[in-house]
Structures are given as C-alpha cells and as structure tokens.
Short mmCIF file of C-alpha atoms in Angstrom, two decimals:
data_model
loop_
_atom_site.label_atom_id
_atom_site.label_comp_id
_atom_site.label_asym_id
_atom_site.label_seq_id
_atom_site.Cartn_x
_atom_site.Cartn_y
_atom_site.Cartn_z
CA MET A 1 38.44 -61.70 -25.30
CA PRO A 2 35.47 -59.38 -24.82
CA GLU A 3 33.34 -58.82 -27.87
CA ALA A 4 33.82 -55.42 -29.49
CA VAL A 5 30.88 -53.18 -28.73
CA ALA A 6 29.57 -51.23 -31.71
CA ALA A 7 29.93 -47.46 -31.19
CA ARG A 8 26.50 -46.11 -30.29
CA ARG A 9 25.69 -43.12 -32.44
CA TRP A 10 23.89 -40.13 -31.01
CA ARG A 11 22.46 -37.05 -32.68
CA PRO A 12 20.35 -34.38 -30.98
CA PRO A 13 16.64 -34.99 -31.67
CA PRO A 14 15.30 -32.59 -34.35
CA LEU A 15 12.86 -29.86 -33.34
CA ILE A 16 10.15 -31.36 -35.57
CA ALA A 17 10.19 -35.13 -35.37
CA ASN A 18 8.35 -35.92 -38.63
CA PRO A 19 10.94 -35.64 -41.48
CA TRP A 20 8.24 -35.01 -44.13
CA LEU A 21 6.81 -32.13 -42.16
CA ARG A 22 10.26 -30.79 -41.31
CA HIS A 23 11.57 -30.69 -44.87
CA GLY A 24 8.20 -29.68 -46.28
CA LEU A 25 8.10 -26.59 -44.05
CA MET A 26 11.62 -25.59 -45.04
CA ILE A 27 10.96 -25.97 -48.76
CA GLY A 28 7.61 -24.17 -48.46
CA ALA A 29 9.21 -21.24 -46.65
CA ALA A 30 11.94 -20.96 -49.30
CA ILE A 31 9.41 -20.95 -52.16
CA TYR A 32 7.28 -18.31 -50.44
CA LEU A 33 10.26 -16.06 -49.82
CA TYR A 34 11.32 -16.33 -53.50
CA LEU A 35 7.83 -15.47 -54.76
CA ALA A 36 7.47 -12.62 -52.25
CA ILE A 37 10.73 -10.99 -53.35
CA ASN A 38 9.67 -11.22 -56.98
CA SER A 39 6.33 -9.57 -56.23
CA VAL A 40 7.95 -6.33 -55.03
CA PRO A 41 8.17 -3.99 -58.02
CA VAL A 42 11.56 -2.30 -58.42
CA ASN A 43 11.70 0.67 -60.77
CA TRP A 44 15.42 1.13 -61.42
CA PRO A 45 15.26 4.35 -63.50
CA ARG A 46 13.14 5.96 -60.74
CA ILE A 47 15.63 4.98 -58.09
CA VAL A 48 18.50 6.44 -60.04
CA MET A 49 16.58 9.68 -60.45
CA GLY A 50 15.59 9.73 -56.79
CA LEU A 51 19.17 9.43 -55.62
CA GLU A 52 19.66 13.02 -56.67
CA ARG A 53 16.67 14.22 -54.60
CA GLY A 54 17.89 12.22 -51.69
CA ALA A 55 21.24 13.93 -52.03
CA ALA A 56 19.55 17.36 -51.87
CA PHE A 57 17.76 16.23 -48.71
CA VAL A 58 20.97 15.07 -47.09
CA ALA A 59 22.74 18.24 -48.20
CA GLY A 60 20.05 20.23 -46.39
CA PHE A 61 20.95 18.39 -43.23
CA LEU A 62 24.55 19.41 -43.52
CA SER A 63 23.44 23.03 -43.23
CA PRO A 64 20.66 23.04 -40.60
CA ASP A 65 18.78 26.31 -40.38
CA PHE A 66 17.87 27.12 -36.79
CA VAL A 67 17.39 30.84 -37.34
CA SER A 68 14.87 31.68 -40.04
CA ARG A 69 11.95 29.80 -38.39
CA TYR A 70 13.19 30.20 -34.86
CA ASP A 71 9.82 31.25 -33.39
CA GLU A 72 7.89 28.39 -34.96
CA ILE A 73 10.47 25.82 -33.89
CA PHE A 74 10.57 27.14 -30.35
CA GLU A 75 6.78 27.17 -30.08
CA GLY A 76 6.51 23.66 -31.53
CA LEU A 77 9.08 22.26 -29.12
CA LEU A 78 7.42 23.94 -26.15
CA GLU A 79 4.09 22.46 -27.21
CA SER A 80 5.65 19.01 -27.53
CA VAL A 81 7.18 19.21 -24.08
CA ILE A 82 3.85 20.32 -22.60
CA MET A 83 2.06 17.49 -24.39
CA THR A 84 4.61 14.99 -23.16
CA VAL A 85 4.37 16.04 -19.53
CA ILE A 86 0.56 16.23 -19.38
CA ALA A 87 0.02 13.02 -21.34
CA THR A 88 2.57 11.08 -19.30
CA VAL A 89 1.02 12.14 -15.99
CA ILE A 90 -2.55 11.43 -17.12
CA GLY A 91 -1.59 8.16 -18.81
CA ILE A 92 0.31 6.83 -15.81
CA ALA A 93 -2.42 7.86 -13.37
CA LEU A 94 -5.04 6.05 -15.42
CA SER A 95 -2.84 3.04 -16.06
CA VAL A 96 -2.64 2.10 -12.37
CA PRO A 97 -6.30 1.12 -11.92
CA VAL A 98 -6.28 -0.59 -15.32
CA ALA A 99 -3.16 -2.55 -14.34
CA LEU A 100 -4.76 -3.65 -11.07
CA GLY A 101 -7.80 -4.81 -12.98
CA ALA A 102 -5.70 -6.58 -15.57
CA ALA A 103 -3.69 -8.61 -13.06
CA ARG A 104 -5.06 -12.13 -12.98
CA ASN A 105 -4.19 -12.64 -9.32
CA LEU A 106 -6.10 -9.55 -8.15
CA ALA A 107 -9.16 -8.97 -10.27
CA PRO A 108 -12.32 -11.03 -10.62
CA ARG A 109 -12.78 -12.50 -14.08
CA PRO A 110 -15.16 -9.89 -15.64
CA VAL A 111 -12.99 -6.97 -14.49
CA TYR A 112 -9.92 -8.78 -15.76
CA TYR A 113 -11.36 -9.25 -19.23
CA PHE A 114 -12.59 -5.65 -19.36
CA CYS A 115 -9.19 -4.23 -18.42
CA ARG A 116 -7.39 -6.57 -20.79
CA PHE A 117 -9.72 -5.32 -23.51
CA ILE A 118 -8.74 -1.70 -22.76
CA ILE A 119 -5.07 -2.65 -22.92
CA ALA A 120 -5.46 -4.62 -26.12
CA SER A 121 -7.33 -1.80 -27.86
CA ALA A 122 -4.73 0.76 -26.74
CA ARG A 123 -1.93 -1.42 -28.05
CA THR A 124 -3.47 -2.64 -31.27
CA PHE A 125 -3.33 0.68 -33.06
CA GLN A 126 -0.21 2.62 -33.73
CA GLU A 127 -0.22 6.15 -32.24
CA VAL A 128 -0.62 7.78 -35.65
CA ILE A 129 -3.91 5.97 -36.28
CA ILE A 130 -5.24 6.89 -32.85
CA ALA A 131 -4.09 10.47 -33.43
CA ILE A 132 -6.08 10.67 -36.68
CA LEU A 133 -9.18 9.54 -34.75
CA PHE A 134 -8.66 12.08 -31.97
CA VAL A 135 -7.94 14.88 -34.45
CA LYS A 136 -11.31 14.09 -36.02
CA MET A 137 -12.94 14.16 -32.56
CA PHE A 138 -11.21 17.16 -30.96
CA GLY A 139 -9.95 19.11 -33.98
CA PHE A 140 -6.34 20.00 -34.77
CA GLY A 141 -4.08 20.85 -31.86
CA VAL A 142 -2.57 19.87 -28.59
CA LEU A 143 -5.69 18.31 -27.05
CA ALA A 144 -5.80 15.60 -29.70
CA GLY A 145 -2.11 14.94 -29.13
CA VAL A 146 -2.49 14.72 -25.36
CA ALA A 147 -5.43 12.32 -25.71
CA THR A 148 -3.50 10.14 -28.15
CA ILE A 149 -0.37 9.87 -26.07
CA SER A 150 -2.27 9.35 -22.81
CA PHE A 151 -4.19 6.50 -24.39
CA ALA A 152 -1.03 4.88 -25.73
CA THR A 153 0.61 5.29 -22.32
CA ILE A 154 -2.25 3.45 -20.62
CA GLY A 155 -1.83 0.47 -22.94
CA PHE A 156 1.92 0.29 -22.41
CA MET A 157 2.07 0.96 -18.66
CA ALA A 158 -0.96 -1.11 -17.70
CA LYS A 159 0.21 -4.16 -19.59
CA LEU A 160 3.73 -4.19 -18.20
CA LEU A 161 2.64 -3.23 -14.69
CA ALA A 162 -0.04 -5.93 -14.68
CA GLU A 163 2.59 -8.48 -15.66
CA ASP A 164 4.75 -7.35 -12.76
CA ILE A 165 1.81 -7.56 -10.36
CA GLU A 166 1.14 -11.09 -11.54
CA ALA A 167 4.75 -12.00 -10.79
CA ILE A 168 4.75 -10.82 -7.16
CA GLU A 169 5.64 -13.14 -4.35
CA PRO A 170 2.22 -14.19 -3.04
CA SER A 171 3.47 -15.02 0.45
CA GLN A 172 4.15 -11.35 1.21
CA ALA A 173 0.67 -10.37 0.12
CA GLU A 174 -0.81 -13.28 2.09
CA ALA A 175 0.99 -12.17 5.23
CA VAL A 176 -0.50 -8.68 4.93
CA ARG A 177 -3.96 -10.16 4.39
CA ALA A 178 -3.56 -12.26 7.52
CA THR A 179 -3.16 -9.15 9.68
CA GLY A 180 -6.74 -8.07 8.97
CA ALA A 181 -5.70 -5.28 6.59
CA SER A 182 -8.32 -3.71 4.32
CA TRP A 183 -8.09 -4.15 0.57
CA LEU A 184 -6.45 -0.78 0.00
CA GLN A 185 -3.99 -1.39 2.83
CA TRP A 186 -3.27 -4.76 1.32
CA LEU A 187 -2.44 -3.10 -2.01
CA ASN A 188 -0.29 -0.52 -0.27
CA PHE A 189 1.72 -3.00 1.81
CA GLY A 190 1.41 -6.32 0.05
CA ILE A 191 1.63 -5.32 -3.60
CA GLN A 192 3.01 -1.81 -4.03
CA PRO A 193 6.47 -2.32 -2.49
CA GLN A 194 7.01 -5.32 -4.75
CA VAL A 195 6.22 -3.49 -8.00
CA LEU A 196 7.38 0.05 -7.21
CA PRO A 197 10.88 -0.11 -8.76
CA ARG A 198 9.48 -1.46 -12.00
CA PHE A 199 6.71 1.14 -11.94
CA ILE A 200 9.19 3.99 -11.60
CA GLY A 201 11.41 2.52 -14.30
CA LEU A 202 8.54 2.12 -16.76
CA SER A 203 7.26 5.63 -16.05
CA LEU A 204 10.63 7.19 -16.83
CA TYR A 205 11.02 5.08 -19.92
CA ARG A 206 7.59 6.23 -21.03
CA VAL A 207 8.63 9.88 -20.74
CA ASP A 208 11.12 9.56 -23.58
CA ILE A 209 8.81 7.41 -25.67
CA ASN A 210 6.10 10.03 -25.25
CA PHE A 211 8.35 12.85 -26.36
CA ARG A 212 9.19 10.93 -29.53
CA GLU A 213 5.50 10.20 -30.08
CA SER A 214 4.62 13.86 -29.59
CA ALA A 215 6.82 14.66 -32.56
CA VAL A 216 5.20 11.98 -34.71
CA VAL A 217 1.54 12.69 -33.94
CA GLY A 218 2.08 16.33 -34.92
CA ILE A 219 2.49 15.21 -38.53
CA VAL A 220 -1.18 14.23 -38.64
CA GLY A 221 -2.23 17.48 -37.00
CA ALA A 222 -2.19 16.67 -33.31
CA GLY A 223 0.00 19.61 -32.32
CA GLY A 224 3.60 19.90 -31.22
CA ILE A 225 6.88 19.98 -33.06
CA GLY A 226 5.64 17.40 -35.57
CA ALA A 227 3.34 20.01 -37.10
CA THR A 228 6.25 22.40 -37.54
CA LEU A 229 8.30 19.60 -39.07
CA LYS A 230 5.58 18.75 -41.56
CA THR A 231 5.26 22.39 -42.60
CA ALA A 232 9.01 22.56 -43.19
CA PHE A 233 8.90 19.47 -45.44
CA ASP A 234 5.89 20.83 -47.32
CA ARG A 235 7.79 24.04 -48.05
CA TYR A 236 10.89 22.07 -49.13
CA GLU A 237 12.82 23.83 -46.32
CA TYR A 238 15.21 20.97 -45.69
CA GLY A 239 17.49 23.17 -43.58
CA VAL A 240 14.67 23.95 -41.16
CA ALA A 241 13.55 20.30 -41.11
CA ALA A 242 17.11 19.30 -40.33
CA ALA A 243 17.28 21.79 -37.47
CA ILE A 244 14.07 20.37 -36.00
CA LEU A 245 15.21 16.77 -36.31
CA ILE A 246 18.55 17.59 -34.69
CA LEU A 247 16.73 19.22 -31.78
CA ILE A 248 14.41 16.20 -31.41
CA ILE A 249 17.39 13.86 -31.40
CA ALA A 250 19.17 15.97 -28.80
CA ILE A 251 16.13 16.10 -26.51
CA VAL A 252 15.40 12.38 -26.85
CA MET A 253 19.01 11.54 -26.07
CA ALA A 254 18.99 13.82 -23.05
CA CYS A 255 15.75 12.20 -21.79
CA GLU A 256 17.04 8.71 -22.40
CA TYR A 257 20.34 9.34 -20.70
CA SER A 258 18.81 10.93 -17.63
CA SER A 259 16.02 8.35 -17.32
CA SER A 260 18.40 5.42 -17.58
CA TRP A 261 20.56 7.08 -14.94
CA ILE A 262 17.57 7.42 -12.59
CA ARG A 263 16.40 3.87 -13.34
CA ARG A 264 19.81 2.53 -12.37
CA ARG A 265 19.51 4.38 -9.07
CA VAL A 266 16.07 2.98 -8.14
CA GLN A 267 16.66 -0.64 -9.12
CA MET B 1 -10.28 -21.01 22.94
CA LEU B 2 -10.08 -22.45 19.43
CA ALA B 3 -12.31 -25.28 18.37
CA LEU B 4 -12.42 -26.93 14.97
CA GLU B 5 -15.58 -28.92 14.31
CA GLY B 6 -15.51 -31.32 11.41
CA LEU B 7 -13.36 -28.97 9.38
CA GLU B 8 -13.31 -29.99 5.76
CA LYS B 9 -11.60 -28.60 2.69
CA ARG B 10 -12.11 -29.85 -0.80
CA TYR B 11 -10.05 -28.07 -3.45
CA ARG B 12 -11.55 -27.26 -6.81
CA THR B 13 -9.40 -30.01 -8.26
CA GLY B 14 -11.48 -32.42 -6.19
CA ASP B 15 -8.75 -33.25 -3.69
CA LEU B 16 -10.09 -33.60 -0.19
CA ALA B 17 -7.31 -31.96 1.83
CA LEU B 18 -9.08 -32.03 5.21
CA LYS B 19 -11.49 -34.81 6.00
CA GLY B 20 -13.50 -33.43 8.89
CA VAL B 21 -10.88 -32.46 11.43
CA SER B 22 -12.07 -31.80 14.98
CA LEU B 23 -9.66 -30.30 17.47
CA GLU B 24 -9.69 -28.10 20.51
CA VAL B 25 -6.83 -25.84 21.51
CA PRO B 26 -7.16 -24.30 24.99
CA ALA B 27 -5.70 -20.87 25.78
CA GLY B 28 -1.96 -20.92 26.41
CA GLN B 29 -1.33 -24.25 24.72
CA VAL B 30 1.46 -24.65 22.18
CA MET B 31 0.43 -27.40 19.82
CA ALA B 32 2.64 -28.85 17.14
CA LEU B 33 1.02 -30.17 14.01
CA ILE B 34 3.17 -32.78 12.31
CA GLY B 35 2.66 -34.92 9.29
CA PRO B 36 4.08 -35.66 5.85
CA SER B 37 4.02 -33.14 3.02
CA GLY B 38 0.54 -32.95 1.57
CA ALA B 39 -1.12 -34.10 4.79
CA GLY B 40 -3.07 -30.84 4.97
CA LYS B 41 -1.14 -29.01 7.71
CA SER B 42 -0.84 -25.80 5.74
CA THR B 43 -4.44 -26.00 4.62
CA LEU B 44 -5.59 -26.55 8.19
CA ILE B 45 -4.02 -23.45 9.68
CA ARG B 46 -5.09 -21.33 6.72
CA CYS B 47 -8.66 -22.49 7.14
CA VAL B 48 -8.62 -21.07 10.66
CA ASN B 49 -8.25 -17.46 9.48
CA ARG B 50 -9.84 -18.25 6.13
CA LEU B 51 -6.87 -17.42 3.96
CA ILE B 52 -8.20 -20.64 2.49
CA GLU B 53 -11.99 -20.99 2.60
CA PRO B 54 -13.03 -24.23 4.30
CA THR B 55 -15.75 -26.11 2.44
CA GLY B 56 -17.28 -27.71 5.50
CA GLY B 57 -17.31 -27.66 9.30
CA ARG B 58 -16.87 -24.78 11.69
CA VAL B 59 -14.01 -22.83 13.22
CA LEU B 60 -14.85 -21.35 16.60
CA LEU B 61 -12.48 -18.76 18.03
CA LYS B 62 -13.57 -17.79 21.53
CA GLY B 63 -17.02 -19.03 20.61
CA GLN B 64 -17.22 -16.95 17.44
CA ASP B 65 -17.82 -18.89 14.27
CA MET B 66 -15.14 -17.74 11.80
CA THR B 67 -16.84 -19.45 8.88
CA ALA B 68 -20.01 -17.37 9.30
CA LEU B 69 -18.33 -13.96 9.26
CA SER B 70 -18.84 -11.23 6.68
CA ALA B 71 -15.80 -9.76 4.91
CA ARG B 72 -15.62 -6.94 7.45
CA GLY B 73 -16.17 -9.27 10.39
CA LEU B 74 -13.47 -11.57 9.07
CA ARG B 75 -10.96 -8.72 8.89
CA ARG B 76 -11.76 -7.82 12.49
CA ALA B 77 -11.37 -11.44 13.57
CA ARG B 78 -8.07 -11.80 11.72
CA ARG B 79 -6.62 -9.03 13.87
CA ARG B 80 -6.76 -11.41 16.82
CA ILE B 81 -4.91 -14.17 14.96
CA GLY B 82 -1.19 -13.67 14.42
CA MET B 83 0.53 -15.61 11.70
CA ILE B 84 4.17 -16.55 11.25
CA PHE B 85 5.33 -17.95 7.95
CA GLN B 86 7.75 -20.28 6.31
CA GLU B 87 10.40 -18.16 4.52
CA TYR B 88 9.22 -15.28 6.76
CA ALA B 89 6.94 -13.61 4.15
CA LEU B 90 8.20 -10.19 5.17
CA ILE B 91 7.64 -7.28 2.83
CA GLU B 92 11.19 -7.33 1.54
CA ARG B 93 11.48 -3.76 0.34
CA LEU B 94 10.04 -2.17 3.46
CA THR B 95 11.96 -1.45 6.64
CA VAL B 96 11.94 -3.62 9.73
CA MET B 97 9.75 -1.07 11.51
CA GLU B 98 7.24 -0.91 8.65
CA ASN B 99 7.05 -4.68 8.65
CA VAL B 100 6.38 -4.82 12.37
CA LEU B 101 3.82 -2.02 12.17
CA SER B 102 2.07 -3.80 9.31
CA GLY B 103 0.75 -6.07 12.04
CA ARG B 104 -1.40 -3.11 13.15
CA LEU B 105 -3.00 -2.58 9.72
CA GLY B 106 -6.29 -4.04 10.89
CA TYR B 107 -6.49 -1.41 13.63
CA VAL B 108 -5.56 1.79 11.77
CA GLY B 109 -7.25 3.66 8.95
CA PHE B 110 -6.05 3.64 5.35
CA TRP B 111 -4.54 7.12 5.30
CA SER B 112 -2.68 6.60 8.57
CA SER B 113 -1.10 3.48 7.13
CA TRP B 114 -0.49 5.11 3.72
CA PHE B 115 1.48 7.94 5.31
CA ARG B 116 2.94 5.56 7.90
CA ARG B 117 1.46 7.69 10.70
CA PHE B 118 0.83 4.94 13.21
CA PRO B 119 -0.41 5.80 16.72
CA GLN B 120 2.37 6.39 19.23
CA ALA B 121 1.13 3.41 21.26
CA ASP B 122 1.76 1.13 18.25
CA ILE B 123 5.24 2.54 17.77
CA ASP B 124 5.99 2.03 21.47
CA ALA B 125 4.74 -1.54 21.20
CA ALA B 126 6.88 -2.13 18.13
CA PHE B 127 10.00 -0.84 19.85
CA GLY B 128 9.13 -2.97 22.88
CA LEU B 129 8.94 -6.11 20.75
CA LEU B 130 12.07 -5.27 18.77
CA ASP B 131 13.92 -4.73 22.07
CA ARG B 132 12.62 -8.08 23.26
CA VAL B 133 13.99 -9.93 20.21
CA GLY B 134 17.17 -7.84 20.02
CA LEU B 135 16.53 -6.10 16.70
CA THR B 136 16.27 -2.48 17.80
CA PRO B 137 19.48 -1.46 15.96
CA PHE B 138 17.88 -2.63 12.71
CA VAL B 139 14.61 -0.63 12.79
CA ASP B 140 15.32 1.28 9.59
CA LYS B 141 17.09 -1.53 7.73
CA ARG B 142 15.25 -3.05 4.82
CA ALA B 143 13.87 -6.48 5.66
CA ASP B 144 15.81 -8.14 2.85
CA ALA B 145 19.08 -6.96 4.39
CA LEU B 146 18.63 -9.23 7.45
CA SER B 147 19.73 -12.81 8.03
CA GLY B 148 17.21 -15.65 8.16
CA GLY B 149 16.98 -15.78 11.94
CA GLN B 150 16.64 -12.00 12.17
CA ARG B 151 13.90 -11.99 9.55
CA GLN B 152 11.91 -14.60 11.38
CA ARG B 153 12.22 -12.51 14.55
CA VAL B 154 10.70 -9.60 12.63
CA GLY B 155 7.95 -11.99 11.53
CA ILE B 156 7.33 -12.89 15.16
CA CYS B 157 7.12 -9.19 16.12
CA ARG B 158 4.68 -8.55 13.30
CA ALA B 159 2.43 -11.34 14.54
CA LEU B 160 2.65 -10.32 18.20
CA ILE B 161 1.98 -6.62 17.69
CA GLN B 162 -1.48 -7.64 16.52
CA ASN B 163 -2.07 -8.48 20.16
CA PRO B 164 -3.45 -11.86 19.16
CA ASP B 165 -5.21 -14.58 21.12
CA LEU B 166 -3.92 -17.25 18.78
CA LEU B 167 -0.78 -17.74 16.72
CA LEU B 168 -0.81 -19.75 13.51
CA ILE B 169 2.73 -20.73 12.67
CA ASP B 170 3.59 -22.37 9.36
CA GLU B 171 6.97 -24.12 9.25
CA PRO B 172 8.79 -21.38 11.16
CA THR B 173 12.16 -23.08 10.94
CA ALA B 174 12.04 -24.57 7.45
CA SER B 175 14.78 -22.35 6.07
CA LEU B 176 16.87 -21.93 9.21
CA ASP B 177 19.96 -23.73 10.42
CA PRO B 178 19.54 -26.11 13.40
CA LYS B 179 20.85 -23.68 16.00
CA THR B 180 18.77 -20.75 14.77
CA SER B 181 15.78 -23.08 14.49
CA ARG B 182 16.04 -23.89 18.17
CA GLN B 183 16.47 -20.26 19.13
CA ILE B 184 13.40 -19.27 17.13
CA MET B 185 11.31 -22.11 18.57
CA ARG B 186 12.39 -21.22 22.07
CA LEU B 187 11.53 -17.58 21.48
CA ILE B 188 8.09 -18.49 20.17
CA VAL B 189 7.34 -20.76 23.11
CA GLU B 190 8.61 -18.20 25.63
CA LEU B 191 6.50 -15.44 24.13
CA CYS B 192 3.44 -17.69 24.09
CA THR B 193 3.97 -18.48 27.76
CA GLU B 194 4.53 -14.81 28.67
CA ARG B 195 1.35 -13.73 26.94
CA GLY B 196 -0.76 -16.83 27.50
CA LEU B 197 -1.16 -17.40 23.77
CA ALA B 198 -2.40 -20.51 22.09
CA ALA B 199 -0.37 -21.55 19.09
CA ILE B 200 -0.59 -24.09 16.30
CA ILE B 201 2.83 -24.79 14.85
CA ASN B 202 3.14 -26.70 11.60
CA ILE B 203 6.49 -28.36 11.68
CA HIS B 204 8.39 -30.96 9.72
CA ASP B 205 11.09 -31.52 12.27
CA VAL B 206 9.74 -34.13 14.69
CA ALA B 207 12.59 -33.62 17.14
CA LEU B 208 11.88 -29.89 17.35
CA ALA B 209 8.19 -30.54 17.82
CA GLN B 210 8.88 -32.94 20.68
CA GLN B 211 11.32 -30.57 22.25
CA PHE B 212 9.16 -27.45 22.29
CA ALA B 213 5.47 -28.32 22.06
CA GLN B 214 3.16 -29.29 24.91
CA ARG B 215 0.98 -31.30 22.61
CA ILE B 216 1.47 -33.01 19.31
CA VAL B 217 -1.16 -33.67 16.69
CA GLY B 218 -0.30 -35.92 13.79
CA LEU B 219 -2.07 -35.37 10.50
CA ARG B 220 -2.11 -37.84 7.66
CA LEU B 221 -4.08 -37.45 4.44
CA GLY B 222 -6.32 -34.85 6.03
CA GLU B 223 -7.13 -36.83 9.16
CA VAL B 224 -5.92 -36.62 12.74
CA VAL B 225 -4.13 -39.89 13.45
CA PHE B 226 -2.39 -38.91 16.67
CA ASP B 227 -3.15 -36.46 19.44
CA GLY B 228 -1.16 -36.54 22.63
CA PRO B 229 1.79 -35.30 24.67
CA PRO B 230 5.29 -35.43 23.13
CA SER B 231 6.27 -38.27 25.47
CA ARG B 232 3.78 -40.61 23.80
CA LEU B 233 5.40 -40.17 20.40
CA ASP B 234 7.15 -43.44 19.60
CA ALA B 235 8.18 -45.43 16.56
CA GLY B 236 4.70 -46.91 16.23
CA VAL B 237 3.03 -43.52 16.23
CA LEU B 238 5.51 -42.08 13.73
CA THR B 239 4.90 -45.04 11.45
CA GLU B 240 1.18 -44.35 11.76
CA ILE B 241 1.70 -40.69 10.78
CA TYR B 242 4.45 -40.88 8.20
CA GLY B 243 4.60 -44.50 7.15
CA GLU B 244 7.22 -47.20 7.52
CA GLU B 245 10.76 -45.98 8.26
CA ASP B 246 13.52 -46.59 10.77
CA TRP B 247 12.40 -44.29 13.59
CA SER B 248 14.75 -45.61 16.27
CA GLN B 249 17.10 -42.60 16.05
CA THR B 250 14.31 -40.04 16.14
CA VAL B 251 12.48 -41.34 19.21
CA ARG B 252 15.52 -42.40 21.18
CA HIS B 253 16.47 -38.77 21.61
CA ALA B 254 13.01 -37.81 22.69
CA SER B 255 13.16 -40.12 25.68
CA GLU B 256 16.71 -39.16 26.55
CA GLU B 257 16.22 -35.42 26.45
CA GLY B 258 12.88 -35.47 28.19
CA GLY B 259 11.89 -32.14 26.65
CA GLU B 260 14.99 -30.34 27.95
CA ASP B 261 16.87 -28.49 25.24
CA ASP B 262 20.48 -27.49 24.99
CA ASP B 263 22.09 -26.19 21.84
CA GLU B 264 25.53 -27.48 22.72
CA ALA B 265 24.32 -31.03 23.38
CA LEU B 266 23.04 -31.53 19.86
CA ASP B 267 23.68 -34.97 18.56
CA PRO B 268 25.70 -34.92 15.31
CA ALA B 269 23.34 -37.48 13.79
CA ARG B 270 20.42 -35.17 14.37
CA LEU B 271 22.30 -32.20 13.03
CA ALA B 272 22.95 -34.16 9.90
CA ALA B 273 19.30 -35.09 9.65
CA ASN B 274 18.39 -31.43 9.88
CA ALA B 275 20.85 -30.18 7.32
#
C-alpha cells in the first residue's frame, strides 16, 4: 500500500518577506494615523454655528441672480474665454519644442535635463501660486492670467507629449532616417504621425482644464470670471456668485462633452 | 560596388558584435547573410549606412568611404542605399503613397515634404512602382490597413524609389507566411536583376536564402565563417555557422531543387519548419 503523502500547504508569498518589518510597518502606520486624527482641532460649537451660514450660502444658490450684475458677469466670462483661447494656443505652441527636448530618445543629455527642468518647474507649483507671481510681475488683469495658464499648459502638454514620443515605435523612425531625410523631415515623418492622435487629444483636454483654471486664477487678481466671482463673495451676493458658478459649470460641461466627442473621433 | 574593410563594432556594453568583417559585394549581386541570432547580421547592415556607427574599419560604397562622411554627406549617401525592414517599419498612420514618397525625403526640401508637394516625377515613379507590385488600388489606404505581404511590398517601393545602388534588407520575411515569403523574395530578386542592384539580405530561413541568393555569407559571433555559392552549403557548413544540429532535411532540399522555386512543390516538412 502506498504511503500517504502529507498534503503540501501553499500560501501566496507576502509582499514584504520579513515578518518583523511587515508587522512593524502596519502597527507604525496605525499609530501615526491615530495621532494625526487627534491633532486636528475640532471646534464643535463653531461648526454648529457655521451650519446656519452654510445654509444661507446654499439658499443663495437656489435663487441664482443672473440679472442684477449681468454686465460684470458677461464681461468676466468673455475675458475668461479670451484668456483660455490665447493661453491654450501659446502654451501648446511652446510645449512642442519643450516636449521634443524632454524626450530621452531624441534630445542630447544637456537639452533633456534643461527641458525636464522647465517641465518640473511648471508642474511643481499650483496655478494659483504661479498666478500670484505673475500678478506681481505684470499687475492685475488678463495678461497675468494668460501667462499663468500658458505656463501651466507647457508643463502639462510637454510632459505627456514627451512620454508619448518616448513610446514611439523606433523602427518607423529608423526607416525614415535610412532614406537620407533631414532632421526636420525625420520629425515630420518618423515621429509626428505616431504621436499626433495623442497630441490632439491632450490639446482638447487642455482647453477645458484651462477654462476652469481661468476662473480660479481670477480670484487672485489675474483677470477673468474669477475676479467677478470674488467680488460677488466679498459683497455677500450669494445669488450672483451662484449665477456665476452655474455658468462656469455649464461652460465646462459643454467643453468637456464636445472635446471628448472630438477625441473619440481622432483616436 | 560595396566593400567592407575590417568592419568592427563594439557596443558600449563592451560586446564585440563585429570582429573585423571584410567583404566585397559587386554590382548586381544578391547576397544572403545567414547566421544565428546575435551573430551580428543586423549590426552589419546597419553599419553600412551608419544607422549604427561602426567603431572600426571602413565601408566603401562606390569608392566613397561612408565612415568618413559628415552628417550632411551621410544623408546624401544614404539616399543611394535603400533599406527594407523586418516587420516592414512603415509609417503606420500615413497612406501607402506617403510611405512610398518618404523614400524621396533625401531629395526634396523640408517644406515640400511638409505639405506633401512632391515633384511630379517622384509621383510618377511612385505610381510606376505601385503598379509593378500591384498596389495601385491602395494608394490612399493607411499603411496599417494592409496585410503583411502588401505592407512589405510598400516597403520595397519605398526603398526602390530612392533610386538606390544598394539594398540593405533585414529579415524581409520574418513575419510572413511561407508562400508570401517566397513571393516577396522573388519580387526582391527580380527587381534587383531588373535594376542591376546589389543587395545584402539578412535572413534566418536557410532554405529561402539558398533558393533566392546568388551568394551566401555565414556570420557567426561577428566573424565570416562561410562565403560561397548556395550549392556549397552543406551540413558541415551549417554546423560551422549555427552549431551542431541535424541538417540533413535542410540541405537535402537544396540539392534537389537546384535553386528552382515553385510554390506548389513545397515540402510539408519545410512548411512546418517555417511555421
């Protein structure tokens, strides 16, 4: 009679092999989370009081006031749209050379590091912080807003486009090089067709991001509908603020819907 | 026509891919380069047009030393060297016509190519080649809409519209079925004969090499270990190139066919070997 074979147990190997380290990390994380929660001050009486103010705010939204500040709202929106269009065009135009320089498979090392530095600096700071800087440099108004959004667009577009350039199929580019094409022709035939759909998609996506940003940077004085919105809050005109926010939402949704429709068509 | 003199390539990793290869390819000769993966076949043909920079030796094309050329001179010299690739390397999102015309990039200015305004003579030549390979109905189809055999035909047109003296061909049949492989090889050889072109064909399929090439060069570990007519390829030579294996099937067909090809007479054993 054959000898009974002991059942061989199997468990999946743990992510961290060392049990001391594994359990230590878990316990450490739990302790930190507990202490962190306790360090956040919660003022209950203030919250109760604030609920009422919040209710007034929400009530304002139920009766949006499009009429009494019609001119200011219209002007602000027009400014925002202008900012969006100009900044998107400038940002995308400047992002192409930066993206080429930031693609590891195209650029020599020093150019690569320089372009990566531009991208990193454009992405490190949130638009509002950049807007404050440009408002200091150019004064209040649309110019500061355009500069801010263009700069942010470069960071976004160049990074994602550079990644797409790095992911191209090298054989196609090699074949173009083998024909004796010049560098620009090589870009035009070997690289561009491979990244064009993504480029168009990112550009359209950036249009709706930029419109949203144009509303935000206005709050720190960089022009556009954001400035109008801030004024409305400062005057406690919640009805007007509500009207503005509803318009922003409507425009962003319209942009998003149309851009996703176009993106589906090109890809 | 083409002469390699002690061609050497050492990669930055330290691997010596070519150990001083010397070869001469006269005009009009179709030469097959065989050898195991990693023998340096791909490196060798890319050193000719300096898609890979050789680290030693010289490449003489019609007496001109390719290795001594400036960037501009190299681009001019590359115009005379057509290249056909494994997996076709077509620009997938461009049309068949744009792909064929891309072979003229070295001859036209940037703006002409940007706006796709190629000279009428180039367009005539492109249509001529597409007629020749039977792809005229597909001119405005995107390259990625074609079948493998059709794509490689576009690749052939792109190389030939350069009006080259030399064709460098890297595994032209690697992703094609046996029948299409033979059709493509036959087309390449016919076109080389028509135009008096020299060609170096990297190829894994020994039977195909024997069937279509006038000369076979065997490369092993970066060195030429065989150079002769297809008829001299026997089990001993294949062992020398690839190492020990049962070669009796492979060479038996070579002697039986005597270089004559016929798609219908394919041996099932060889079909299986190709699949």
